[in-house]
mmCIF file with all atom_site columns, C-alpha atoms in Angstrom:
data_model
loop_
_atom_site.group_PDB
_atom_site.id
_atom_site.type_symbol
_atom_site.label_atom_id
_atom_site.label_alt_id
_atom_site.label_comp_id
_atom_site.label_asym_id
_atom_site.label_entity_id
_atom_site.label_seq_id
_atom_site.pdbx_PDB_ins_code
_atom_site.Cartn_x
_atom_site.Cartn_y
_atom_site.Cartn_z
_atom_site.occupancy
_atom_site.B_iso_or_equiv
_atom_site.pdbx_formal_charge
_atom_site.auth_seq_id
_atom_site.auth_comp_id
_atom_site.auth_asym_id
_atom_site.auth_atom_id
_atom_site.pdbx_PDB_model_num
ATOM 1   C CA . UNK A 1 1   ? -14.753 92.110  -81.786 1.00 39.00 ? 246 UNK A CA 1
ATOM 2   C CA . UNK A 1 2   ? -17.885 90.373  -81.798 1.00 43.00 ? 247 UNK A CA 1
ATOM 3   C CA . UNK A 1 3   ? -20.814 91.704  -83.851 1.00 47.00 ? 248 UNK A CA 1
ATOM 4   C CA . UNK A 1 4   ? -23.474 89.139  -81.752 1.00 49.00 ? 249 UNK A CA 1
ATOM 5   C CA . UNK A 1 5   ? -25.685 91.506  -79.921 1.00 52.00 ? 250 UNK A CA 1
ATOM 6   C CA . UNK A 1 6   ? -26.141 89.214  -77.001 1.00 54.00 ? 251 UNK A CA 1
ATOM 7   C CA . UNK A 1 7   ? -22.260 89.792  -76.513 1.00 49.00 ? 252 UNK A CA 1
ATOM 8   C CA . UNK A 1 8   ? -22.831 93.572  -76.501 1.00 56.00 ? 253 UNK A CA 1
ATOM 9   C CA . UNK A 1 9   ? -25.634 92.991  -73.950 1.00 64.00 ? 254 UNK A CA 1
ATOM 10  C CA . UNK A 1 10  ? -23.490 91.248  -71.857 1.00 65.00 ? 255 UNK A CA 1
ATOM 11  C CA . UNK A 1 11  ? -20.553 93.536  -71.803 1.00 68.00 ? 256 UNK A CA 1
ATOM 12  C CA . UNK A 1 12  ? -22.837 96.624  -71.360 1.00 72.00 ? 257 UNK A CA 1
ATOM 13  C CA . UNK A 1 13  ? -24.445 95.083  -68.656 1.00 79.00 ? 258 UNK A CA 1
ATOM 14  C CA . UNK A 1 14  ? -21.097 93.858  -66.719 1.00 80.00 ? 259 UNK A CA 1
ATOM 15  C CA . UNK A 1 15  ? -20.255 97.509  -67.306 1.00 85.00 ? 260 UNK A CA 1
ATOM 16  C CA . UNK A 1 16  ? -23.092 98.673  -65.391 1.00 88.00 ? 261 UNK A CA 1
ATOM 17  C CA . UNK A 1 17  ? -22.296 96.242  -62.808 1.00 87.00 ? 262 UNK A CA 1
ATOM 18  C CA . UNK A 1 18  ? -18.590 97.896  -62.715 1.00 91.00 ? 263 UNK A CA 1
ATOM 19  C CA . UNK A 1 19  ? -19.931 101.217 -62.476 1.00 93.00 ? 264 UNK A CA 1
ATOM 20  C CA . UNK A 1 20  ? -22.167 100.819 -59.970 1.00 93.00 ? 265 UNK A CA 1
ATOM 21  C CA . UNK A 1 21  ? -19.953 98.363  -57.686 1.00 94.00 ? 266 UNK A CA 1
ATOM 22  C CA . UNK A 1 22  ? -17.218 101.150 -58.180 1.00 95.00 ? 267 UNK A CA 1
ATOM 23  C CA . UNK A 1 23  ? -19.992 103.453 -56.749 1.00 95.00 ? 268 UNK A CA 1
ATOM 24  C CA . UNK A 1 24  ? -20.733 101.686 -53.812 1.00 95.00 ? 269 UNK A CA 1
ATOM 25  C CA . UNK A 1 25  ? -17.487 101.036 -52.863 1.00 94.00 ? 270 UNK A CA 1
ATOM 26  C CA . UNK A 1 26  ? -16.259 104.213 -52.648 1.00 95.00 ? 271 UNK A CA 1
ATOM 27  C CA . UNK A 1 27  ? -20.006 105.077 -51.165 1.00 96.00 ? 272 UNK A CA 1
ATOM 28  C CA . UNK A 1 28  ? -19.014 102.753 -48.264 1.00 95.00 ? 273 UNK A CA 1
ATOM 29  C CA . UNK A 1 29  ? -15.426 103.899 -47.797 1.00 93.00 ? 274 UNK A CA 1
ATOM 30  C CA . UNK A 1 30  ? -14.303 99.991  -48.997 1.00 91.00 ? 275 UNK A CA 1
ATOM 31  C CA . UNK A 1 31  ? -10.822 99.776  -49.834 1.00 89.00 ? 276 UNK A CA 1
ATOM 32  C CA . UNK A 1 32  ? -11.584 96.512  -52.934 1.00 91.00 ? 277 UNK A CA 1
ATOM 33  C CA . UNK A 1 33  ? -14.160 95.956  -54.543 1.00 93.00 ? 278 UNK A CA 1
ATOM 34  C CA . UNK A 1 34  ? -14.670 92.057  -56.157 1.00 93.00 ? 279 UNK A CA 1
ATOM 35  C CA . UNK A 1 35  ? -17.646 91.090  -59.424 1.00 91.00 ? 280 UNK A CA 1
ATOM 36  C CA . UNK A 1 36  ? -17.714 87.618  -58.793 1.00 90.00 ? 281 UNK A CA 1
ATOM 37  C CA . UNK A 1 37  ? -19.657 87.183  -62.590 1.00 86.00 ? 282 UNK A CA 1
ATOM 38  C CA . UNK A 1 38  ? -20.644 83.649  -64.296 1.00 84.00 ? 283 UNK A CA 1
ATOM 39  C CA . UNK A 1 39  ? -21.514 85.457  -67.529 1.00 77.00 ? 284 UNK A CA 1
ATOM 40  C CA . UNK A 1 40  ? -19.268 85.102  -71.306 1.00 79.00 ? 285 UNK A CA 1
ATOM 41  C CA . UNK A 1 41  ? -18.472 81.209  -70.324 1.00 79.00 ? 286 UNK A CA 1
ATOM 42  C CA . UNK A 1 42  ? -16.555 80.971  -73.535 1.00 81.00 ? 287 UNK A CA 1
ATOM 43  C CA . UNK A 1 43  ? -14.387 84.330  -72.483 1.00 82.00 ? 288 UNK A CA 1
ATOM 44  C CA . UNK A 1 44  ? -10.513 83.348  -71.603 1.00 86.00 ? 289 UNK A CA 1
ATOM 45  C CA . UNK A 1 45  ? -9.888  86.404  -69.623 1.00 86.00 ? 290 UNK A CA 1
ATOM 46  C CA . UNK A 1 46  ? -12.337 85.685  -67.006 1.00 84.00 ? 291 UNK A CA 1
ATOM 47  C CA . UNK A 1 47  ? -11.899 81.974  -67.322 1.00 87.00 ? 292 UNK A CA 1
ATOM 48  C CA . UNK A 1 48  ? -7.890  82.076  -66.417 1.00 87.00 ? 293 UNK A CA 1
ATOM 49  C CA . UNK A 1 49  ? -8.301  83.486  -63.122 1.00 89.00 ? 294 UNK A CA 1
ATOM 50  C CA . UNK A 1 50  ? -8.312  86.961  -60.913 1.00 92.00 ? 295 UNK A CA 1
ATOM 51  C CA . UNK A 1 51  ? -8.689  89.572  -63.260 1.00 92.00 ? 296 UNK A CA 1
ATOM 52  C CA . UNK A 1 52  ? -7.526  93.088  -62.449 1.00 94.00 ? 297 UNK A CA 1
ATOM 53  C CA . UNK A 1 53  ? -10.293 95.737  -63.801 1.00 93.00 ? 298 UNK A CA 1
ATOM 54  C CA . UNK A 1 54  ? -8.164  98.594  -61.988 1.00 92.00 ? 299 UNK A CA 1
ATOM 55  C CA . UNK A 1 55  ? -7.318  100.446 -65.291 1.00 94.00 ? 300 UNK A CA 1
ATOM 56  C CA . UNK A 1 56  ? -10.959 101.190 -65.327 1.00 93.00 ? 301 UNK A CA 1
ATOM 57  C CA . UNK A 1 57  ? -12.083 101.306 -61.668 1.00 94.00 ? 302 UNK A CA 1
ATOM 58  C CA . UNK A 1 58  ? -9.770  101.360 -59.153 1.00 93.00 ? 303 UNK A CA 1
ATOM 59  C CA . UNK A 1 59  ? -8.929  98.339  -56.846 1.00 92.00 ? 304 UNK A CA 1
ATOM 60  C CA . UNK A 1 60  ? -11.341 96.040  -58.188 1.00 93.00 ? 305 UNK A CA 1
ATOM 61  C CA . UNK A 1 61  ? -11.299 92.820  -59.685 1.00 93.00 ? 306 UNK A CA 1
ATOM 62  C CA . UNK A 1 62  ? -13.750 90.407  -61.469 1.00 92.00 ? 307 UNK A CA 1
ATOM 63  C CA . UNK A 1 63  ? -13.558 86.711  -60.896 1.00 92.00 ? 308 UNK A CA 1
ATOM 64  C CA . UNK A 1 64  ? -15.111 83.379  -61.190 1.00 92.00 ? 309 UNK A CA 1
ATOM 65  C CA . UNK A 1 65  ? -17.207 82.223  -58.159 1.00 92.00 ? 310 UNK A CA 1
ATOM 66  C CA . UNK A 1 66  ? -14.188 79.290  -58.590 1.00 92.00 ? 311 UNK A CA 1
ATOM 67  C CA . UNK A 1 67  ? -11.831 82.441  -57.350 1.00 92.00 ? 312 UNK A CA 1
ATOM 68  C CA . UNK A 1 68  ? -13.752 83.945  -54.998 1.00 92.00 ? 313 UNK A CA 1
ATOM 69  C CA . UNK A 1 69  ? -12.081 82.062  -52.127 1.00 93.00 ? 314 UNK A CA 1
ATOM 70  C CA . UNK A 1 70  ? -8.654  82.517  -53.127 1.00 93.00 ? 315 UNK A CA 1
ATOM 71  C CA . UNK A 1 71  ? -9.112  86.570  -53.748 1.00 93.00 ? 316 UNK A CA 1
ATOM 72  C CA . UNK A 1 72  ? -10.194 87.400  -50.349 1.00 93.00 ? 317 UNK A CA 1
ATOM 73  C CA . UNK A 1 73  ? -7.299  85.211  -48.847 1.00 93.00 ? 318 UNK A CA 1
ATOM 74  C CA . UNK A 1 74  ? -4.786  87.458  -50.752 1.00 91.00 ? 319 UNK A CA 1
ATOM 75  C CA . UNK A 1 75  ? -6.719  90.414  -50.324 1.00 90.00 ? 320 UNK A CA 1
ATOM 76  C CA . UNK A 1 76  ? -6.770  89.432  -46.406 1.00 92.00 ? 321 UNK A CA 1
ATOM 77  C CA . UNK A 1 77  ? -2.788  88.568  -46.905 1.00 92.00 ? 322 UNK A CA 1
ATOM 78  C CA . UNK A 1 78  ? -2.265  92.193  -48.080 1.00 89.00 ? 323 UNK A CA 1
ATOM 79  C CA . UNK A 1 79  ? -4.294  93.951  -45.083 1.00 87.00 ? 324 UNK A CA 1
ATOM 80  C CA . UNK A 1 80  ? -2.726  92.307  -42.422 1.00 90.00 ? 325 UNK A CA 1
ATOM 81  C CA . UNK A 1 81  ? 1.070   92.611  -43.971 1.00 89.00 ? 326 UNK A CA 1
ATOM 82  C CA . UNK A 1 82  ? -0.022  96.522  -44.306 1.00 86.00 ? 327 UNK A CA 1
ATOM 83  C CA . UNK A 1 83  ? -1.219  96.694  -41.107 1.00 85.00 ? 328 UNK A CA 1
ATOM 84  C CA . UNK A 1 84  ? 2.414   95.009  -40.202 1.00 85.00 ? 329 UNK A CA 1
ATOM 85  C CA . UNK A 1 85  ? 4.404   97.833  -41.527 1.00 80.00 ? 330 UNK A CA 1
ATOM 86  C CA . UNK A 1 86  ? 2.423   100.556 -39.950 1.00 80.00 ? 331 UNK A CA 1
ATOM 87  C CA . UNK A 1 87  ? 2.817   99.111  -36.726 1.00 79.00 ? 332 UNK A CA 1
ATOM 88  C CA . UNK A 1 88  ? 6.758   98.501  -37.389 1.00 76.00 ? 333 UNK A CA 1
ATOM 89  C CA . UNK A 1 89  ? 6.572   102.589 -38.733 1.00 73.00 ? 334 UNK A CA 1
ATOM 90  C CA . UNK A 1 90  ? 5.200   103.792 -35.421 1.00 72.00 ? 335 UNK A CA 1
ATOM 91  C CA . UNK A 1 91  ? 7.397   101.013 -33.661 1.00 71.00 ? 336 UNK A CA 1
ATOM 92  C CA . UNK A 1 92  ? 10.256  103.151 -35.349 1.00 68.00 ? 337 UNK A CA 1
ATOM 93  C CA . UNK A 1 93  ? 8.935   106.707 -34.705 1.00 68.00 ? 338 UNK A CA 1
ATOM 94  C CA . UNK A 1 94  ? 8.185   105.822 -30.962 1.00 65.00 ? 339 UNK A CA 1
ATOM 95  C CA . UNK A 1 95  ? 11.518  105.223 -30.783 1.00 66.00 ? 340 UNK A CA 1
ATOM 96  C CA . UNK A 1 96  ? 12.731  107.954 -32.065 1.00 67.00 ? 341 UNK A CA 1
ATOM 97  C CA . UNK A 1 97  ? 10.986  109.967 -29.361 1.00 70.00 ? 342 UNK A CA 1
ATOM 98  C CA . UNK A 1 98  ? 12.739  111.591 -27.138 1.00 71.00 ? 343 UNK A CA 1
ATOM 99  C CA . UNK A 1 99  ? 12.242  113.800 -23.773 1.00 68.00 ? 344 UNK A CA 1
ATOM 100 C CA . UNK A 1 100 ? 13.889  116.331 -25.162 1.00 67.00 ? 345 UNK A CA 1
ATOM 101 C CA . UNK A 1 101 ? 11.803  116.111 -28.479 1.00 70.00 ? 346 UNK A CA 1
ATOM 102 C CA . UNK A 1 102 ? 8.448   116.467 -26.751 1.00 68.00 ? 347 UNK A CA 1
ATOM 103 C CA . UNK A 1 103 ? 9.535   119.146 -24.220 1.00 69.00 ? 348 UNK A CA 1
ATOM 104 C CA . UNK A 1 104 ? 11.755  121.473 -26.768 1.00 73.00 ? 349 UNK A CA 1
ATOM 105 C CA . UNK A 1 105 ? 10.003  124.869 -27.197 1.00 75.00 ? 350 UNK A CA 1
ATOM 106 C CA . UNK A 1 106 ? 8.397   124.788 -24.236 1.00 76.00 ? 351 UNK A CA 1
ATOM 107 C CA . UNK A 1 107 ? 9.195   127.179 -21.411 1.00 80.00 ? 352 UNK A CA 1
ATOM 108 C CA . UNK A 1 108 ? 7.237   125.244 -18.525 1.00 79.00 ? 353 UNK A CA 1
ATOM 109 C CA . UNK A 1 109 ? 8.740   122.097 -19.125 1.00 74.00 ? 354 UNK A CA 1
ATOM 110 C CA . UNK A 1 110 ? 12.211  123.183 -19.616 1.00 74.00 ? 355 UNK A CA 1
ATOM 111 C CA . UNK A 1 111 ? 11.586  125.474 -16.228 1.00 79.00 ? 356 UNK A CA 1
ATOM 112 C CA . UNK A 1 112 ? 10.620  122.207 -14.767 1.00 77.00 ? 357 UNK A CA 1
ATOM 113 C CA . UNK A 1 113 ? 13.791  120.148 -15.976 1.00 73.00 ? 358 UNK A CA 1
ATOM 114 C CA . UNK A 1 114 ? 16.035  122.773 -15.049 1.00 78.00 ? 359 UNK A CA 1
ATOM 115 C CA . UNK A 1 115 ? 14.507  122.750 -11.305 1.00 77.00 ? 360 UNK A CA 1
ATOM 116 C CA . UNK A 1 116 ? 14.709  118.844 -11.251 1.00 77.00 ? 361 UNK A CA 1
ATOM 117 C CA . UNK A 1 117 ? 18.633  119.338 -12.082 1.00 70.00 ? 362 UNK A CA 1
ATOM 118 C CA . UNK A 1 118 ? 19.056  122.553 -9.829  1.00 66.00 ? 363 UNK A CA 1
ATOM 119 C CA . UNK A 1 119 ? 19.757  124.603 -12.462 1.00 57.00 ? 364 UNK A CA 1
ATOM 120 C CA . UNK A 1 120 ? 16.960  127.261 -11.447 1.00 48.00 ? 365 UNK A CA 1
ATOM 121 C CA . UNK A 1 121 ? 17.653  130.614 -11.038 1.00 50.00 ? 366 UNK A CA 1
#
């Protein structure tokens, strides 16, 4: 740890920024949330690339403005290959539908079906 006060200023502040972005994101129903921070040149962690902060707050991520680009593509990447496999889910329950599914337990339709097939009494 560093005993510079500047470098406790910094990391309290980026902490406030954390807090607060968490706070707005869940404010505004946003599923990520991104810090895109130039502060601690000299700090690895930040320098090497996407950084995940979700042990802290959830689903967000600080980065470089270097990184910005290439976290919204992947972030992008993910929503569309989610919104893939919910469509292939209700591809697979629509399917599974049936006539008799939708009409079992229900006296006017089966009245109506039995009619159709002269089965009324």
């Amino acid at each position: 740890m560093f005993s510079d006060p500047i470098w406790h200023t910094i990391k309290k502040k980026k902490e406030d920024f954390l807090r607060e972005l968490d706070k707005d994101r869940a404010e505004k129903k946003c599923e990520y949330a991104v810090l895109v921070s130039l502060p601690e040149a000299e700090n690895e962690l930040y320098n090497s690339g996407i950084v995940d902060v979700s042990h802290k707050y959830p689903r967000m991520y600080v980065v470089r403005p270097q990184f910005f680009i290439p976290i919204i593509t992947l972030l992008r990447n993910a929503a569309m290959n989610s919104m893939k496999y919910k469509a292939e889910l209700a591809n697979d329950k629509a399917e599974d539908i049936t006539i008799k599914k939708l009409t079992q337990g229900n006296p006017t339709m089966k009245a109506k079906f039995e009619g159709l097939s002269g089965k009324a009494k």
